[in-house]
Amino acid sequence: MGCCQPIDKVTAIVEQYKGEKGALIPVLHAVQKELGYLPKDALETIAAGLNIPASEVYGTTTFYTLFSTKEKAENIIRVCESGPCHVSGYQKVLEAIKEELNIEVGEATEDKKFYLEMTACLGVCAEAPAIMINDKTYVNLTPEKVKALLASF
Amino acid sequence: MNYIETDGVKIVLRNFGKIDPLKVEEYVARGGYESLKKALTAMTPEAVIEEVKASGLRGRGGAGFPTGLKWSFTKKDADQKYIVCNADEGEPGTAKDRLIMTGDPHGLIEGMAIAGYAIGATKGFIYCRGEYTTSINTLNHAINQARENGFLGENLFGTDFTFNLEVRSGAGAYVCGEETALIESIEGHRGMPRFKPPFPGGAGLWGKPTVVNNVETLANVPVILDKGADWYKSIGTEKSAGTKIFILCGNLRNTGALELPFGMTVREVMETYGGGLLTGRDLQMVHLGGAASGIMPPALIDTPLTYEDLQAVGQGLGSGVILAIDDQKDFMSYICSNTHFFEHESCGKCTPCREGTARINEILHRIAAGDGTLEDLDNLKDLGEMMQISALCGLGQAAPTPVLTSLEHFMDKYVEAVSGKKNEVNEEAVATEAIHKSYYEAAPIKLD
Ligand SMILES: Cc1cc2nc3c(=O)[nH]c(=O)nc-3n(C[C@H](O)[C@H](O)[C@H](O)COP(=O)(O)O)c2cc1C
Ligand code: SF4
């Protein structure tokens, strides 16, 4: 059924932005929002639709850390490791997450519920340590608080 | 984000917490969009630029370039010009632009429309960092309201001036805060800085004359037009006019963002508003201005927070971060986390920075692992100075600043780490590096 294939959604998104100047990055955001990541066939569809070489689409996609070409998990946890979080003890929060989920940084849980990665500053430095889960930011964390937070997902 | 209330004059945060940012009528009720009206109906573009020049406003994005002067350098004749707001706020420790965007979005929109009129741009972009989803939503909402109320769009206030605004979301790359990388990113490319010249004022976005200004810079503009350059100049110091948002963070009792006139010392701000350090702890250092700025030793904290005073002692205001670090934090592991950041964020376009950030990070981690030598310290200095003079963009030029300034002020800690009995493994720094190594993306997929 045409309308429900993921790739048709990509085509629809490309159509929506076509003709706009500098459409590639907004399209990548929109497609990733829809599919959760940016698989190879989606990038090829975007390249063809926007008339940009596939190599350039791929080069741009992989330049930015918020874009992912692999499927990560239902929820993406990003732990801030910048200066303010460093001196406020993000390390303990990270340890707690790793322990609770039994994964290392750069891994997903077996049930594909969580993926864990590091990030630079989230801009909430007065309330460090901070993490982001999907598009929400959580602050003033402690090992206990973060465990409770994970349990709520 | 914590906001710390002060008694003094507020400019960019004048409406913060006093209005509902999602209601344009509340902004208007407090005099909002009057400055835009004044500019369009009673001033020439040149007069607006002159007023901003006379106010002494300097860019709040980190470099402190005089704003009026930047506007006056914009190429005059062009079929299209652009004003771009730098809302990438990537400098670690910086959490000020988000306060403006979520707390008073119309203040920024009005500032951009005035800037657009002054330089002759009919279109503006706000490049907001991708992680700031609330800011992006708030701005889009505010732009729609402004359009519906005749503050954006065609023939504003019955004049022939047209101005439209669009928000673009970044995608997680610190280097995109550099103005030419930001332009590349809006165009849809990898965010790699361009060679300058040409400067954006001559050929920027899609080759058209473009002015790039920080959020906080632009948010000052409506108030300057409303109250006048003389009033503005009377705040702060002679060479640092107006106010600045500072972000107090790290090991202080109170942390948060606050707007203060330029001129208080680092110590005064940390004690008056930050409540000082926790009992029983001493100050080890202050990382002032963001990850790319200098490390300040306790001996310098009586320096006033102004462009000129900080420059005189080899430090910088950067984006306004005051990160206090107490004596219980491990020195080397902090420096290592900083050098790791720059290695990760270097875009790789030029050799001095691509190699320099990697080698500096490697040497520091070798020192942390207990294998450092005195020669390593000389190499750090050489590498850092080489990058300052030869890197293509501000990232590579500024990346070695924390290492160079800490070598200057904390040589004893480095010497201790590389010599004699003290030449031990620094567990904390080594553990941090293990985290760092593990998080790069898995094998890339191949396209045909
Ligand atoms: C690596 C790097 C990152 C930067 N990040 C930012 C940023 O996040 N926000 C910003 O306003 N300026 C940033 N800048 C400075 C901009 O290049 C530019 O100078 C500034 O946006 C100009 O605005 P202003 O004159 O209003 O300060 C960065 C510069 C460099 C070299
Ligand atoms: S200095 Fe660094 S970030 Fe800037 S262009 Fe060179 S490699 Fe890229």
mmCIF file with all atom_site columns, C-alpha atoms in Angstrom, chain A residues 20-22 24-26 29 39-40 44 54 56 58-60 63-70 72 81-84 86-87 90-91 94 105-106 118 120-127 132 135, chain B residues 1-2 92-95 98 129 131-133 168-172 185-191 206 249 251 255-256 329 333-334 337 340-341 432 435-436 438-439 441-442 444-448:
data_model
loop_
_atom_site.group_PDB
_atom_site.id
_atom_site.type_symbol
_atom_site.label_atom_id
_atom_site.label_alt_id
_atom_site.label_comp_id
_atom_site.label_asym_id
_atom_site.label_entity_id
_atom_site.label_seq_id
_atom_site.pdbx_PDB_ins_code
_atom_site.Cartn_x
_atom_site.Cartn_y
_atom_site.Cartn_z
_atom_site.occupancy
_atom_site.B_iso_or_equiv
_atom_site.pdbx_formal_charge
_atom_site.auth_seq_id
_atom_site.auth_comp_id
_atom_site.auth_asym_id
_atom_site.auth_atom_id
_atom_site.pdbx_PDB_model_num
ATOM 1  C CA . GLU A 1 20  ? 13.326 25.851 -1.059 1.00 0.00 ? 20  GLU A CA 1
ATOM 2  C CA . LYS A 1 21  ? 16.873 27.114 -0.798 1.00 0.00 ? 21  LYS A CA 1
ATOM 3  C CA . GLY A 1 22  ? 19.087 25.020 1.442  1.00 0.00 ? 22  GLY A CA 1
ATOM 4  C CA . LEU A 1 24  ? 18.714 19.439 2.582  1.00 0.00 ? 24  LEU A CA 1
ATOM 5  C CA . ILE A 1 25  ? 19.176 19.854 6.341  1.00 0.00 ? 25  ILE A CA 1
ATOM 6  C CA . PRO A 1 26  ? 15.490 20.589 7.066  1.00 0.00 ? 26  PRO A CA 1
ATOM 7  C CA . HIS A 1 29  ? 15.579 16.551 10.191 1.00 0.00 ? 29  HIS A CA 1
ATOM 8  C CA . PRO A 1 39  ? 18.687 4.659  6.225  1.00 0.00 ? 39  PRO A CA 1
ATOM 9  C CA . LYS A 1 40  ? 20.483 4.298  2.931  1.00 0.00 ? 40  LYS A CA 1
ATOM 10 C CA . GLU A 1 44  ? 19.124 8.003  -1.989 1.00 0.00 ? 44  GLU A CA 1
ATOM 11 C CA . ALA A 1 54  ? 24.150 11.044 -3.161 1.00 0.00 ? 54  ALA A CA 1
ATOM 12 C CA . GLU A 1 56  ? 27.034 14.991 -0.919 1.00 0.00 ? 56  GLU A CA 1
ATOM 13 C CA . TYR A 1 58  ? 25.812 11.296 2.710  1.00 0.00 ? 58  TYR A CA 1
ATOM 14 C CA . GLY A 1 59  ? 28.728 13.641 3.457  1.00 0.00 ? 59  GLY A CA 1
ATOM 15 C CA . THR A 1 60  ? 26.424 16.241 4.947  1.00 0.00 ? 60  THR A CA 1
ATOM 16 C CA . PHE A 1 63  ? 29.040 15.571 9.415  1.00 0.00 ? 63  PHE A CA 1
ATOM 17 C CA . TYR A 1 64  ? 26.363 16.301 12.013 1.00 0.00 ? 64  TYR A CA 1
ATOM 18 C CA . THR A 1 65  ? 26.125 14.380 15.262 1.00 0.00 ? 65  THR A CA 1
ATOM 19 C CA . LEU A 1 66  ? 22.344 14.707 15.539 1.00 0.00 ? 66  LEU A CA 1
ATOM 20 C CA . PHE A 1 67  ? 21.884 12.700 12.335 1.00 0.00 ? 67  PHE A CA 1
ATOM 21 C CA . SER A 1 68  ? 22.264 8.958  12.467 1.00 0.00 ? 68  SER A CA 1
ATOM 22 C CA . THR A 1 69  ? 22.561 6.540  9.594  1.00 0.00 ? 69  THR A CA 1
ATOM 23 C CA . LYS A 1 70  ? 21.922 3.574  11.812 1.00 0.00 ? 70  LYS A CA 1
ATOM 24 C CA . LYS A 1 72  ? 19.689 3.273  17.422 1.00 0.00 ? 72  LYS A CA 1
ATOM 25 C CA . GLU A 1 81  ? 30.312 15.717 29.174 1.00 0.00 ? 81  GLU A CA 1
ATOM 26 C CA . SER A 1 82  ? 31.205 19.413 28.855 1.00 0.00 ? 82  SER A CA 1
ATOM 27 C CA . GLY A 1 83  ? 33.105 21.423 31.472 1.00 0.00 ? 83  GLY A CA 1
ATOM 28 C CA . PRO A 1 84  ? 30.260 22.398 33.834 1.00 0.00 ? 84  PRO A CA 1
ATOM 29 C CA . HIS A 1 86  ? 32.381 17.496 34.276 1.00 0.00 ? 86  HIS A CA 1
ATOM 30 C CA . VAL A 1 87  ? 32.995 19.450 37.472 1.00 0.00 ? 87  VAL A CA 1
ATOM 31 C CA . TYR A 1 90  ? 28.349 13.675 35.288 1.00 0.00 ? 90  TYR A CA 1
ATOM 32 C CA . GLN A 1 91  ? 30.618 10.635 35.663 1.00 0.00 ? 91  GLN A CA 1
ATOM 33 C CA . LEU A 1 94  ? 26.818 8.000  33.535 1.00 0.00 ? 94  LEU A CA 1
ATOM 34 C CA . VAL A 1 105 ? 28.396 4.201  25.659 1.00 0.00 ? 105 VAL A CA 1
ATOM 35 C CA . GLY A 1 106 ? 27.636 3.656  21.969 1.00 0.00 ? 106 GLY A CA 1
ATOM 36 C CA . MET A 1 118 ? 27.693 11.311 24.968 1.00 0.00 ? 118 MET A CA 1
ATOM 37 C CA . ALA A 1 120 ? 28.627 18.335 24.243 1.00 0.00 ? 120 ALA A CA 1
ATOM 38 C CA . CYS A 1 121 ? 26.962 21.134 26.222 1.00 0.00 ? 121 CYS A CA 1
ATOM 39 C CA . LEU A 1 122 ? 23.161 21.168 26.386 1.00 0.00 ? 122 LEU A CA 1
ATOM 40 C CA . GLY A 1 123 ? 22.960 24.784 27.529 1.00 0.00 ? 123 GLY A CA 1
ATOM 41 C CA . VAL A 1 124 ? 21.588 24.212 31.019 1.00 0.00 ? 124 VAL A CA 1
ATOM 42 C CA . CYS A 1 125 ? 24.953 24.568 32.717 1.00 0.00 ? 125 CYS A CA 1
ATOM 43 C CA . ALA A 1 126 ? 23.705 26.134 35.935 1.00 0.00 ? 126 ALA A CA 1
ATOM 44 C CA . GLU A 1 127 ? 21.746 22.973 36.595 1.00 0.00 ? 127 GLU A CA 1
ATOM 45 C CA . MET A 1 132 ? 18.842 14.594 27.175 1.00 0.00 ? 132 MET A CA 1
ATOM 46 C CA . ASP A 1 135 ? 14.138 15.863 22.742 1.00 0.00 ? 135 ASP A CA 1
ATOM 47 C CA . MET B 2 1   ? 17.651 27.290 33.415 1.00 0.00 ? 1   MET B CA 1
ATOM 48 C CA . ASN B 2 2   ? 18.040 29.097 36.724 1.00 0.00 ? 2   ASN B CA 1
ATOM 49 C CA . PRO B 2 92  ? 30.194 24.819 26.461 1.00 0.00 ? 92  PRO B CA 1
ATOM 50 C CA . GLY B 2 93  ? 28.897 26.543 29.572 1.00 0.00 ? 93  GLY B CA 1
ATOM 51 C CA . THR B 2 94  ? 26.824 29.045 27.643 1.00 0.00 ? 94  THR B CA 1
ATOM 52 C CA . ALA B 2 95  ? 23.140 29.173 28.406 1.00 0.00 ? 95  ALA B CA 1
ATOM 53 C CA . ARG B 2 98  ? 18.159 30.253 25.091 1.00 0.00 ? 98  ARG B CA 1
ATOM 54 C CA . ARG B 2 129 ? 21.039 24.735 17.651 1.00 0.00 ? 129 ARG B CA 1
ATOM 55 C CA . GLU B 2 131 ? 19.063 20.469 20.698 1.00 0.00 ? 131 GLU B CA 1
ATOM 56 C CA . TYR B 2 132 ? 17.059 23.604 21.588 1.00 0.00 ? 132 TYR B CA 1
ATOM 57 C CA . THR B 2 133 ? 13.659 22.252 20.634 1.00 0.00 ? 133 THR B CA 1
ATOM 58 C CA . ARG B 2 168 ? 16.693 26.869 10.694 1.00 0.00 ? 168 ARG B CA 1
ATOM 59 C CA . SER B 2 169 ? 17.695 24.089 13.017 1.00 0.00 ? 169 SER B CA 1
ATOM 60 C CA . GLY B 2 170 ? 21.314 23.083 13.448 1.00 0.00 ? 170 GLY B CA 1
ATOM 61 C CA . ALA B 2 171 ? 22.223 19.440 13.761 1.00 0.00 ? 171 ALA B CA 1
ATOM 62 C CA . GLY B 2 172 ? 24.922 19.139 16.379 1.00 0.00 ? 172 GLY B CA 1
ATOM 63 C CA . SER B 2 185 ? 25.121 24.868 7.028  1.00 0.00 ? 185 SER B CA 1
ATOM 64 C CA . ILE B 2 186 ? 22.106 27.039 6.121  1.00 0.00 ? 186 ILE B CA 1
ATOM 65 C CA . GLU B 2 187 ? 22.976 26.429 2.482  1.00 0.00 ? 187 GLU B CA 1
ATOM 66 C CA . GLY B 2 188 ? 22.675 22.711 3.219  1.00 0.00 ? 188 GLY B CA 1
ATOM 67 C CA . HIS B 2 189 ? 26.323 21.676 3.284  1.00 0.00 ? 189 HIS B CA 1
ATOM 68 C CA . ARG B 2 190 ? 28.793 20.267 5.766  1.00 0.00 ? 190 ARG B CA 1
ATOM 69 C CA . GLY B 2 191 ? 29.510 23.035 8.261  1.00 0.00 ? 191 GLY B CA 1
ATOM 70 C CA . TRP B 2 206 ? 24.366 32.237 -1.327 1.00 0.00 ? 206 TRP B CA 1
ATOM 71 C CA . CYS B 2 249 ? 28.161 27.557 37.008 1.00 0.00 ? 249 CYS B CA 1
ATOM 72 C CA . ASN B 2 251 ? 31.179 24.540 42.176 1.00 0.00 ? 251 ASN B CA 1
ATOM 73 C CA . THR B 2 255 ? 24.295 28.863 39.908 1.00 0.00 ? 255 THR B CA 1
ATOM 74 C CA . GLY B 2 256 ? 22.307 30.541 37.181 1.00 0.00 ? 256 GLY B CA 1
ATOM 75 C CA . LYS B 2 329 ? 38.350 18.623 41.247 1.00 0.00 ? 329 LYS B CA 1
ATOM 76 C CA . SER B 2 333 ? 41.151 15.367 34.025 1.00 0.00 ? 333 SER B CA 1
ATOM 77 C CA . TYR B 2 334 ? 39.455 18.728 33.491 1.00 0.00 ? 334 TYR B CA 1
ATOM 78 C CA . SER B 2 337 ? 38.044 16.737 28.887 1.00 0.00 ? 337 SER B CA 1
ATOM 79 C CA . HIS B 2 340 ? 39.027 15.947 23.919 1.00 0.00 ? 340 HIS B CA 1
ATOM 80 C CA . PHE B 2 341 ? 36.176 18.312 23.079 1.00 0.00 ? 341 PHE B CA 1
ATOM 81 C CA . THR B 2 432 ? 37.272 9.786  31.102 1.00 0.00 ? 432 THR B CA 1
ATOM 82 C CA . ILE B 2 435 ? 34.384 6.905  27.837 1.00 0.00 ? 435 ILE B CA 1
ATOM 83 C CA . HIS B 2 436 ? 35.447 9.174  25.000 1.00 0.00 ? 436 HIS B CA 1
ATOM 84 C CA . SER B 2 438 ? 33.825 4.316  22.911 1.00 0.00 ? 438 SER B CA 1
ATOM 85 C CA . TYR B 2 439 ? 31.230 6.558  21.426 1.00 0.00 ? 439 TYR B CA 1
ATOM 86 C CA . GLU B 2 441 ? 29.352 5.854  15.362 1.00 0.00 ? 441 GLU B CA 1
ATOM 87 C CA . ALA B 2 442 ? 29.660 2.336  14.077 1.00 0.00 ? 442 ALA B CA 1
ATOM 88 C CA . PRO B 2 444 ? 29.175 3.931  8.033  1.00 0.00 ? 444 PRO B CA 1
ATOM 89 C CA . ILE B 2 445 ? 26.805 2.541  5.471  1.00 0.00 ? 445 ILE B CA 1
ATOM 90 C CA . LYS B 2 446 ? 27.860 2.535  1.848  1.00 0.00 ? 446 LYS B CA 1
ATOM 91 C CA . LEU B 2 447 ? 25.984 4.223  -0.952 1.00 0.00 ? 447 LEU B CA 1
ATOM 92 C CA . ASP B 2 448 ? 26.177 2.872  -4.486 1.00 0.00 ? 448 ASP B CA 1
#
